[in-house]
Structures are given as C-alpha cells and as structure tokens.
Amino acid sequence: MHIVDIASEIYQDAGEPTNASIPSISYWIRGKVGDINVLLYENFVIEETSGQYEILDPDDVEISSDAVAIIKKMYQIYDYQVQIRTQMNALASDTLLSFREADGSSFTRTNRNEISKTLASIRKDELQSLKDLVTAYRIKKSSPLDVVGTDCDNLTLANYSTYGRVGYSRY
C-alpha cells in the first residue's frame, strides 16, 4: 500500500484536522517504518524507485491490512501525545479558570489540566488497543512448532492427565 494512501485514510479518519496534513502524516509514516518492523518482527521496506513510496515486505508484496491498522493506531497515539504536550504548554500561560462579575455575568475558561488528564487516559486506552493489535498480528503470523495429541507413542493418557495440557512433548 502506498504511504500517501495510508496517510489519507488517517487524515480522513481523524476528521480532517487543521493541525495535520496528508504530507505531514506521510512523512511521519516514512520515519516510523523501522519502529513498525521492530514492533511486528517484520522487515518492511519503502520502495522509492518509482516515486510512489510504497511499503513492501522483502518479497515485494504490499503490507497487509492488519499492519496498516497498526500504523493507524500508532499515529493516533502520536497525535494524542502532541495534543497532551500542547495542553501542558498552554497550562503555563492560562491560570484563570472562572470569573464572576457583580451584575451576574460570568466568564469561565476550560480547565486544561482536566483536558490533559482526559487525553492521557484516552492515550492509555489506545496504547492497550495497540498492544492487542500487535499481539493478534504476531499470533496470526506465527505457526505452531509442534502439535502433539494422544495418538503420539510417547504420550500416553496417563502422562496427559499428569501434565494436564495438550501439546506436551517429552522430547
């Protein structure tokens, strides 16, 4: 899949925010391919020769939709980090939370500390979601090394009941 297509999907899923653009998201993705490889135990590369900037595996096959979902989740977490940082910087210059005049009119500012806490909570939930996606991806890509059943000569029913699990092999 082309990086610009992934960036476009991220941009549209986020509601086309004014503080981001498709080129900036594309640049972020290009810089994170190494992190994606480490996270997923893959060896993705960016094919740049045609100028299309496509993410491929070593066999020149485009990445799966599962890997794209993980990239999207990684960007969401990054976006929450940026928002938290912005809110924390604004806290230093914004100390007035509420003001009430004698005539009954009032002026209240948003409590940015609470907003930061809420964003941090959402980010924590997104991190757990990313961990779940990565675990599912790794399990899907793995294959069992040995499947032993009760038909194995060296594993009798007595041994099975002793060890209490399928797949135990004494070798």
mmCIF file with all atom_site columns, C-alpha atoms in Angstrom:
data_model
loop_
_atom_site.group_PDB
_atom_site.id
_atom_site.type_symbol
_atom_site.label_atom_id
_atom_site.label_alt_id
_atom_site.label_comp_id
_atom_site.label_asym_id
_atom_site.label_entity_id
_atom_site.label_seq_id
_atom_site.pdbx_PDB_ins_code
_atom_site.Cartn_x
_atom_site.Cartn_y
_atom_site.Cartn_z
_atom_site.occupancy
_atom_site.B_iso_or_equiv
_atom_site.pdbx_formal_charge
_atom_site.auth_seq_id
_atom_site.auth_comp_id
_atom_site.auth_asym_id
_atom_site.auth_atom_id
_atom_site.pdbx_PDB_model_num
ATOM 1   C CA . MET A 1 1   ? 0.000   0.000   0.000  1.00 0.00 ? 1   MET A CA 1
ATOM 2   C CA . HIS A 1 2   ? 1.254   3.469   -0.799 1.00 0.00 ? 2   HIS A CA 1
ATOM 3   C CA . ILE A 1 3   ? 2.230   5.647   2.130  1.00 0.00 ? 3   ILE A CA 1
ATOM 4   C CA . VAL A 1 4   ? 0.125   8.543   0.830  1.00 0.00 ? 4   VAL A CA 1
ATOM 5   C CA . ASP A 1 5   ? -2.950  6.270   0.788  1.00 0.00 ? 5   ASP A CA 1
ATOM 6   C CA . ILE A 1 6   ? -2.380  5.279   4.423  1.00 0.00 ? 6   ILE A CA 1
ATOM 7   C CA . ALA A 1 7   ? -1.848  8.940   5.340  1.00 0.00 ? 7   ALA A CA 1
ATOM 8   C CA . SER A 1 8   ? -5.015  9.929   3.514  1.00 0.00 ? 8   SER A CA 1
ATOM 9   C CA . GLU A 1 9   ? -7.021  7.315   5.422  1.00 0.00 ? 9   GLU A CA 1
ATOM 10  C CA . ILE A 1 10  ? -5.560  8.516   8.733  1.00 0.00 ? 10  ILE A CA 1
ATOM 11  C CA . TYR A 1 11  ? -6.342  12.124  7.851  1.00 0.00 ? 11  TYR A CA 1
ATOM 12  C CA . GLN A 1 12  ? -9.933  11.338  6.900  1.00 0.00 ? 12  GLN A CA 1
ATOM 13  C CA . ASP A 1 13  ? -10.478 9.080   9.922  1.00 0.00 ? 13  ASP A CA 1
ATOM 14  C CA . ALA A 1 14  ? -9.328  11.926  12.184 1.00 0.00 ? 14  ALA A CA 1
ATOM 15  C CA . GLY A 1 15  ? -11.950 14.242  10.678 1.00 0.00 ? 15  GLY A CA 1
ATOM 16  C CA . GLU A 1 16  ? -9.528  16.239  8.504  1.00 0.00 ? 16  GLU A CA 1
ATOM 17  C CA . PRO A 1 17  ? -7.954  18.191  11.382 1.00 0.00 ? 17  PRO A CA 1
ATOM 18  C CA . THR A 1 18  ? -6.471  21.618  10.715 1.00 0.00 ? 18  THR A CA 1
ATOM 19  C CA . ASN A 1 19  ? -3.312  20.873  12.696 1.00 0.00 ? 19  ASN A CA 1
ATOM 20  C CA . ALA A 1 20  ? -2.296  17.983  10.395 1.00 0.00 ? 20  ALA A CA 1
ATOM 21  C CA . SER A 1 21  ? -1.997  17.326  6.683  1.00 0.00 ? 21  SER A CA 1
ATOM 22  C CA . ILE A 1 22  ? -1.562  14.316  4.442  1.00 0.00 ? 22  ILE A CA 1
ATOM 23  C CA . PRO A 1 23  ? 2.074   15.216  3.604  1.00 0.00 ? 23  PRO A CA 1
ATOM 24  C CA . SER A 1 24  ? 2.978   15.584  7.295  1.00 0.00 ? 24  SER A CA 1
ATOM 25  C CA . ILE A 1 25  ? 1.350   12.249  8.127  1.00 0.00 ? 25  ILE A CA 1
ATOM 26  C CA . SER A 1 26  ? 3.133   10.632  5.161  1.00 0.00 ? 26  SER A CA 1
ATOM 27  C CA . TYR A 1 27  ? 6.447   11.967  6.426  1.00 0.00 ? 27  TYR A CA 1
ATOM 28  C CA . TRP A 1 28  ? 5.687   10.595  9.908  1.00 0.00 ? 28  TRP A CA 1
ATOM 29  C CA . ILE A 1 29  ? 4.911   7.136   8.475  1.00 0.00 ? 29  ILE A CA 1
ATOM 30  C CA . ARG A 1 30  ? 8.127   7.112   6.419  1.00 0.00 ? 30  ARG A CA 1
ATOM 31  C CA . GLY A 1 31  ? 10.085  7.818   9.575  1.00 0.00 ? 31  GLY A CA 1
ATOM 32  C CA . LYS A 1 32  ? 8.375   5.054   11.549 1.00 0.00 ? 32  LYS A CA 1
ATOM 33  C CA . VAL A 1 33  ? 8.902   2.058   9.249  1.00 0.00 ? 33  VAL A CA 1
ATOM 34  C CA . GLY A 1 34  ? 11.813  0.912   11.417 1.00 0.00 ? 34  GLY A CA 1
ATOM 35  C CA . ASP A 1 35  ? 9.676   1.109   14.554 1.00 0.00 ? 35  ASP A CA 1
ATOM 36  C CA . ILE A 1 36  ? 6.953   -0.863  12.778 1.00 0.00 ? 36  ILE A CA 1
ATOM 37  C CA . ASN A 1 37  ? 9.492   -3.539  11.823 1.00 0.00 ? 37  ASN A CA 1
ATOM 38  C CA . VAL A 1 38  ? 10.672  -3.867  15.428 1.00 0.00 ? 38  VAL A CA 1
ATOM 39  C CA . LEU A 1 39  ? 7.128   -3.946  16.772 1.00 0.00 ? 39  LEU A CA 1
ATOM 40  C CA . LEU A 1 40  ? 5.847   -6.564  14.327 1.00 0.00 ? 40  LEU A CA 1
ATOM 41  C CA . TYR A 1 41  ? 9.041   -8.624  13.841 1.00 0.00 ? 41  TYR A CA 1
ATOM 42  C CA . GLU A 1 42  ? 8.918   -7.802  10.137 1.00 0.00 ? 42  GLU A CA 1
ATOM 43  C CA . ASN A 1 43  ? 11.323  -6.474  7.549  1.00 0.00 ? 43  ASN A CA 1
ATOM 44  C CA . PHE A 1 44  ? 9.233   -3.929  5.656  1.00 0.00 ? 44  PHE A CA 1
ATOM 45  C CA . VAL A 1 45  ? 10.981  -1.588  3.236  1.00 0.00 ? 45  VAL A CA 1
ATOM 46  C CA . ILE A 1 46  ? 9.928   1.563   1.416  1.00 0.00 ? 46  ILE A CA 1
ATOM 47  C CA . GLU A 1 47  ? 10.083  1.177   -2.341 1.00 0.00 ? 47  GLU A CA 1
ATOM 48  C CA . GLU A 1 48  ? 11.232  4.569   -3.607 1.00 0.00 ? 48  GLU A CA 1
ATOM 49  C CA . THR A 1 49  ? 12.409  3.865   -7.131 1.00 0.00 ? 49  THR A CA 1
ATOM 50  C CA . SER A 1 50  ? 9.097   4.651   -8.817 1.00 0.00 ? 50  SER A CA 1
ATOM 51  C CA . GLY A 1 51  ? 8.484   7.679   -6.618 1.00 0.00 ? 51  GLY A CA 1
ATOM 52  C CA . GLN A 1 52  ? 5.342   6.072   -5.205 1.00 0.00 ? 52  GLN A CA 1
ATOM 53  C CA . TYR A 1 53  ? 6.758   5.332   -1.745 1.00 0.00 ? 53  TYR A CA 1
ATOM 54  C CA . GLU A 1 54  ? 5.075   2.007   -1.146 1.00 0.00 ? 54  GLU A CA 1
ATOM 55  C CA . ILE A 1 55  ? 5.643   -0.142  1.941  1.00 0.00 ? 55  ILE A CA 1
ATOM 56  C CA . LEU A 1 56  ? 6.576   -3.680  0.905  1.00 0.00 ? 56  LEU A CA 1
ATOM 57  C CA . ASP A 1 57  ? 7.903   -6.819  2.546  1.00 0.00 ? 57  ASP A CA 1
ATOM 58  C CA . PRO A 1 58  ? 11.211  -8.330  1.328  1.00 0.00 ? 58  PRO A CA 1
ATOM 59  C CA . ASP A 1 59  ? 9.305   -10.396 -1.273 1.00 0.00 ? 59  ASP A CA 1
ATOM 60  C CA . ASP A 1 60  ? 7.908   -7.188  -2.831 1.00 0.00 ? 60  ASP A CA 1
ATOM 61  C CA . VAL A 1 61  ? 4.400   -7.875  -1.530 1.00 0.00 ? 61  VAL A CA 1
ATOM 62  C CA . GLU A 1 62  ? 2.484   -4.915  -0.099 1.00 0.00 ? 62  GLU A CA 1
ATOM 63  C CA . ILE A 1 63  ? 1.762   -4.876  3.614  1.00 0.00 ? 63  ILE A CA 1
ATOM 64  C CA . SER A 1 64  ? -1.422  -6.390  4.943  1.00 0.00 ? 64  SER A CA 1
ATOM 65  C CA . SER A 1 65  ? -4.452  -4.501  6.169  1.00 0.00 ? 65  SER A CA 1
ATOM 66  C CA . ASP A 1 66  ? -3.574  -5.678  9.686  1.00 0.00 ? 66  ASP A CA 1
ATOM 67  C CA . ALA A 1 67  ? -0.224  -3.895  9.509  1.00 0.00 ? 67  ALA A CA 1
ATOM 68  C CA . VAL A 1 68  ? -1.941  -0.784  8.142  1.00 0.00 ? 68  VAL A CA 1
ATOM 69  C CA . ALA A 1 69  ? -4.334  -0.840  11.122 1.00 0.00 ? 69  ALA A CA 1
ATOM 70  C CA . ILE A 1 70  ? -1.330  -0.932  13.464 1.00 0.00 ? 70  ILE A CA 1
ATOM 71  C CA . ILE A 1 71  ? 0.249   2.039   11.661 1.00 0.00 ? 71  ILE A CA 1
ATOM 72  C CA . LYS A 1 72  ? -3.016  3.961   12.030 1.00 0.00 ? 72  LYS A CA 1
ATOM 73  C CA . LYS A 1 73  ? -3.169  3.162   15.743 1.00 0.00 ? 73  LYS A CA 1
ATOM 74  C CA . MET A 1 74  ? 0.466   4.254   16.173 1.00 0.00 ? 74  MET A CA 1
ATOM 75  C CA . TYR A 1 75  ? -0.367  7.592   14.566 1.00 0.00 ? 75  TYR A CA 1
ATOM 76  C CA . GLN A 1 76  ? -3.403  8.060   16.824 1.00 0.00 ? 76  GLN A CA 1
ATOM 77  C CA . ILE A 1 77  ? -1.174  7.572   19.868 1.00 0.00 ? 77  ILE A CA 1
ATOM 78  C CA . TYR A 1 78  ? 1.342   10.043  18.445 1.00 0.00 ? 78  TYR A CA 1
ATOM 79  C CA . ASP A 1 79  ? -1.468  12.555  17.853 1.00 0.00 ? 79  ASP A CA 1
ATOM 80  C CA . TYR A 1 80  ? -2.637  12.228  21.463 1.00 0.00 ? 80  TYR A CA 1
ATOM 81  C CA . GLN A 1 81  ? 0.937   12.828  22.628 1.00 0.00 ? 81  GLN A CA 1
ATOM 82  C CA . VAL A 1 82  ? 1.053   16.039  20.607 1.00 0.00 ? 82  VAL A CA 1
ATOM 83  C CA . GLN A 1 83  ? -2.299  17.187  21.981 1.00 0.00 ? 83  GLN A CA 1
ATOM 84  C CA . ILE A 1 84  ? -1.217  16.484  25.567 1.00 0.00 ? 84  ILE A CA 1
ATOM 85  C CA . ARG A 1 85  ? 2.006   18.426  25.016 1.00 0.00 ? 85  ARG A CA 1
ATOM 86  C CA . THR A 1 86  ? 0.045   21.352  23.569 1.00 0.00 ? 86  THR A CA 1
ATOM 87  C CA . GLN A 1 87  ? -2.335  21.388  26.526 1.00 0.00 ? 87  GLN A CA 1
ATOM 88  C CA . MET A 1 88  ? 0.527   21.218  29.017 1.00 0.00 ? 88  MET A CA 1
ATOM 89  C CA . ASN A 1 89  ? 2.270   24.158  27.330 1.00 0.00 ? 89  ASN A CA 1
ATOM 90  C CA . ALA A 1 90  ? -0.955  26.169  27.430 1.00 0.00 ? 90  ALA A CA 1
ATOM 91  C CA . LEU A 1 91  ? -1.320  25.488  31.170 1.00 0.00 ? 91  LEU A CA 1
ATOM 92  C CA . ALA A 1 92  ? 1.717   27.623  31.930 1.00 0.00 ? 92  ALA A CA 1
ATOM 93  C CA . SER A 1 93  ? 0.103   30.745  30.487 1.00 0.00 ? 93  SER A CA 1
ATOM 94  C CA . ASP A 1 94  ? -3.506  30.106  31.494 1.00 0.00 ? 94  ASP A CA 1
ATOM 95  C CA . THR A 1 95  ? -4.251  30.377  35.213 1.00 0.00 ? 95  THR A CA 1
ATOM 96  C CA . LEU A 1 96  ? -7.753  31.912  35.285 1.00 0.00 ? 96  LEU A CA 1
ATOM 97  C CA . LEU A 1 97  ? -10.483 29.263  35.452 1.00 0.00 ? 97  LEU A CA 1
ATOM 98  C CA . SER A 1 98  ? -13.573 31.305  36.365 1.00 0.00 ? 98  SER A CA 1
ATOM 99  C CA . PHE A 1 99  ? -14.580 34.945  36.857 1.00 0.00 ? 99  PHE A CA 1
ATOM 100 C CA . ARG A 1 100 ? -17.958 36.293  38.030 1.00 0.00 ? 100 ARG A CA 1
ATOM 101 C CA . GLU A 1 101 ? -18.943 39.970  37.861 1.00 0.00 ? 101 GLU A CA 1
ATOM 102 C CA . ALA A 1 102 ? -21.305 41.796  40.259 1.00 0.00 ? 102 ALA A CA 1
ATOM 103 C CA . ASP A 1 103 ? -24.036 42.079  37.613 1.00 0.00 ? 103 ASP A CA 1
ATOM 104 C CA . GLY A 1 104 ? -24.262 38.270  37.421 1.00 0.00 ? 104 GLY A CA 1
ATOM 105 C CA . SER A 1 105 ? -22.323 37.702  34.198 1.00 0.00 ? 105 SER A CA 1
ATOM 106 C CA . SER A 1 106 ? -19.552 35.167  34.343 1.00 0.00 ? 106 SER A CA 1
ATOM 107 C CA . PHE A 1 107 ? -16.579 34.082  32.336 1.00 0.00 ? 107 PHE A CA 1
ATOM 108 C CA . THR A 1 108 ? -15.201 30.555  32.612 1.00 0.00 ? 108 THR A CA 1
ATOM 109 C CA . ARG A 1 109 ? -12.203 29.094  30.876 1.00 0.00 ? 109 ARG A CA 1
ATOM 110 C CA . THR A 1 110 ? -11.782 25.436  30.165 1.00 0.00 ? 110 THR A CA 1
ATOM 111 C CA . ASN A 1 111 ? -9.776  23.587  32.762 1.00 0.00 ? 111 ASN A CA 1
ATOM 112 C CA . ARG A 1 112 ? -6.863  22.476  30.606 1.00 0.00 ? 112 ARG A CA 1
ATOM 113 C CA . ASN A 1 113 ? -5.448  20.315  33.351 1.00 0.00 ? 113 ASN A CA 1
ATOM 114 C CA . GLU A 1 114 ? -8.577  18.148  33.214 1.00 0.00 ? 114 GLU A CA 1
ATOM 115 C CA . ILE A 1 115 ? -8.368  18.059  29.418 1.00 0.00 ? 115 ILE A CA 1
ATOM 116 C CA . SER A 1 116 ? -4.773  16.835  29.684 1.00 0.00 ? 116 SER A CA 1
ATOM 117 C CA . LYS A 1 117 ? -5.826  14.125  32.130 1.00 0.00 ? 117 LYS A CA 1
ATOM 118 C CA . THR A 1 118 ? -8.617  13.033  29.802 1.00 0.00 ? 118 THR A CA 1
ATOM 119 C CA . LEU A 1 119 ? -6.277  12.922  26.806 1.00 0.00 ? 119 LEU A CA 1
ATOM 120 C CA . ALA A 1 120 ? -3.740  10.921  28.830 1.00 0.00 ? 120 ALA A CA 1
ATOM 121 C CA . SER A 1 121 ? -6.475  8.445   29.770 1.00 0.00 ? 121 SER A CA 1
ATOM 122 C CA . ILE A 1 122 ? -7.541  8.094   26.134 1.00 0.00 ? 122 ILE A CA 1
ATOM 123 C CA . ARG A 1 123 ? -3.905  7.658   25.105 1.00 0.00 ? 123 ARG A CA 1
ATOM 124 C CA . LYS A 1 124 ? -3.514  4.889   27.686 1.00 0.00 ? 124 LYS A CA 1
ATOM 125 C CA . ASP A 1 125 ? -6.559  3.110   26.251 1.00 0.00 ? 125 ASP A CA 1
ATOM 126 C CA . GLU A 1 126 ? -5.168  3.497   22.728 1.00 0.00 ? 126 GLU A CA 1
ATOM 127 C CA . LEU A 1 127 ? -1.826  2.029   23.867 1.00 0.00 ? 127 LEU A CA 1
ATOM 128 C CA . GLN A 1 128 ? -3.639  -1.033  25.205 1.00 0.00 ? 128 GLN A CA 1
ATOM 129 C CA . SER A 1 129 ? -5.520  -1.295  21.919 1.00 0.00 ? 129 SER A CA 1
ATOM 130 C CA . LEU A 1 130 ? -2.192  -1.126  20.034 1.00 0.00 ? 130 LEU A CA 1
ATOM 131 C CA . LYS A 1 131 ? -0.764  -3.891  22.216 1.00 0.00 ? 131 LYS A CA 1
ATOM 132 C CA . ASP A 1 132 ? -3.801  -6.031  21.448 1.00 0.00 ? 132 ASP A CA 1
ATOM 133 C CA . LEU A 1 133 ? -3.456  -5.396  17.697 1.00 0.00 ? 133 LEU A CA 1
ATOM 134 C CA . VAL A 1 134 ? 0.256   -6.241  17.763 1.00 0.00 ? 134 VAL A CA 1
ATOM 135 C CA . THR A 1 135 ? -0.378  -9.439  19.729 1.00 0.00 ? 135 THR A CA 1
ATOM 136 C CA . ALA A 1 136 ? -3.088  -10.515 17.288 1.00 0.00 ? 136 ALA A CA 1
ATOM 137 C CA . TYR A 1 137 ? -0.799  -9.721  14.336 1.00 0.00 ? 137 TYR A CA 1
ATOM 138 C CA . ARG A 1 138 ? 2.064   -11.754 15.789 1.00 0.00 ? 138 ARG A CA 1
ATOM 139 C CA . ILE A 1 139 ? -0.209  -14.704 16.596 1.00 0.00 ? 139 ILE A CA 1
ATOM 140 C CA . LYS A 1 140 ? -1.711  -14.628 13.110 1.00 0.00 ? 140 LYS A CA 1
ATOM 141 C CA . LYS A 1 141 ? 1.756   -14.643 11.521 1.00 0.00 ? 141 LYS A CA 1
ATOM 142 C CA . SER A 1 142 ? 3.071   -17.454 13.735 1.00 0.00 ? 142 SER A CA 1
ATOM 143 C CA . SER A 1 143 ? 2.588   -21.135 13.204 1.00 0.00 ? 143 SER A CA 1
ATOM 144 C CA . PRO A 1 144 ? 2.755   -23.957 15.745 1.00 0.00 ? 144 PRO A CA 1
ATOM 145 C CA . LEU A 1 145 ? 6.084   -25.720 16.007 1.00 0.00 ? 145 LEU A CA 1
ATOM 146 C CA . ASP A 1 146 ? 4.707   -28.996 17.320 1.00 0.00 ? 146 ASP A CA 1
ATOM 147 C CA . VAL A 1 147 ? 1.202   -30.305 17.771 1.00 0.00 ? 147 VAL A CA 1
ATOM 148 C CA . VAL A 1 148 ? 1.112   -33.427 19.908 1.00 0.00 ? 148 VAL A CA 1
ATOM 149 C CA . GLY A 1 149 ? -2.054  -35.351 20.558 1.00 0.00 ? 149 GLY A CA 1
ATOM 150 C CA . THR A 1 150 ? -2.984  -38.528 22.348 1.00 0.00 ? 150 THR A CA 1
ATOM 151 C CA . ASP A 1 151 ? -2.071  -40.544 19.247 1.00 0.00 ? 151 ASP A CA 1
ATOM 152 C CA . CYS A 1 152 ? 1.654   -39.968 19.894 1.00 0.00 ? 152 CYS A CA 1
ATOM 153 C CA . ASP A 1 153 ? 3.527   -43.104 21.015 1.00 0.00 ? 153 ASP A CA 1
ATOM 154 C CA . ASN A 1 154 ? 5.438   -41.342 23.779 1.00 0.00 ? 154 ASN A CA 1
ATOM 155 C CA . LEU A 1 155 ? 2.448   -39.557 25.295 1.00 0.00 ? 155 LEU A CA 1
ATOM 156 C CA . THR A 1 156 ? 0.021   -41.900 26.981 1.00 0.00 ? 156 THR A CA 1
ATOM 157 C CA . LEU A 1 157 ? -3.261  -40.907 28.544 1.00 0.00 ? 157 LEU A CA 1
ATOM 158 C CA . ALA A 1 158 ? -1.649  -41.290 31.968 1.00 0.00 ? 158 ALA A CA 1
ATOM 159 C CA . ASN A 1 159 ? 1.036   -38.788 31.037 1.00 0.00 ? 159 ASN A CA 1
ATOM 160 C CA . TYR A 1 160 ? -1.608  -36.492 29.592 1.00 0.00 ? 160 TYR A CA 1
ATOM 161 C CA . SER A 1 161 ? -3.544  -36.455 32.842 1.00 0.00 ? 161 SER A CA 1
ATOM 162 C CA . THR A 1 162 ? -0.313  -35.928 34.802 1.00 0.00 ? 162 THR A CA 1
ATOM 163 C CA . TYR A 1 163 ? 0.770   -32.937 32.774 1.00 0.00 ? 163 TYR A CA 1
ATOM 164 C CA . GLY A 1 164 ? -2.772  -31.733 32.137 1.00 0.00 ? 164 GLY A CA 1
ATOM 165 C CA . ARG A 1 165 ? -2.296  -29.972 28.819 1.00 0.00 ? 165 ARG A CA 1
ATOM 166 C CA . VAL A 1 166 ? -2.358  -30.704 25.152 1.00 0.00 ? 166 VAL A CA 1
ATOM 167 C CA . GLY A 1 167 ? 0.883   -30.257 23.302 1.00 0.00 ? 167 GLY A CA 1
ATOM 168 C CA . TYR A 1 168 ? 3.240   -31.555 25.951 1.00 0.00 ? 168 TYR A CA 1
ATOM 169 C CA . SER A 1 169 ? 6.120   -33.455 24.484 1.00 0.00 ? 169 SER A CA 1
ATOM 170 C CA . ARG A 1 170 ? 8.877   -35.086 26.479 1.00 0.00 ? 170 ARG A CA 1
ATOM 171 C CA . TYR A 1 171 ? 11.401  -34.517 23.667 1.00 0.00 ? 171 TYR A CA 1
#
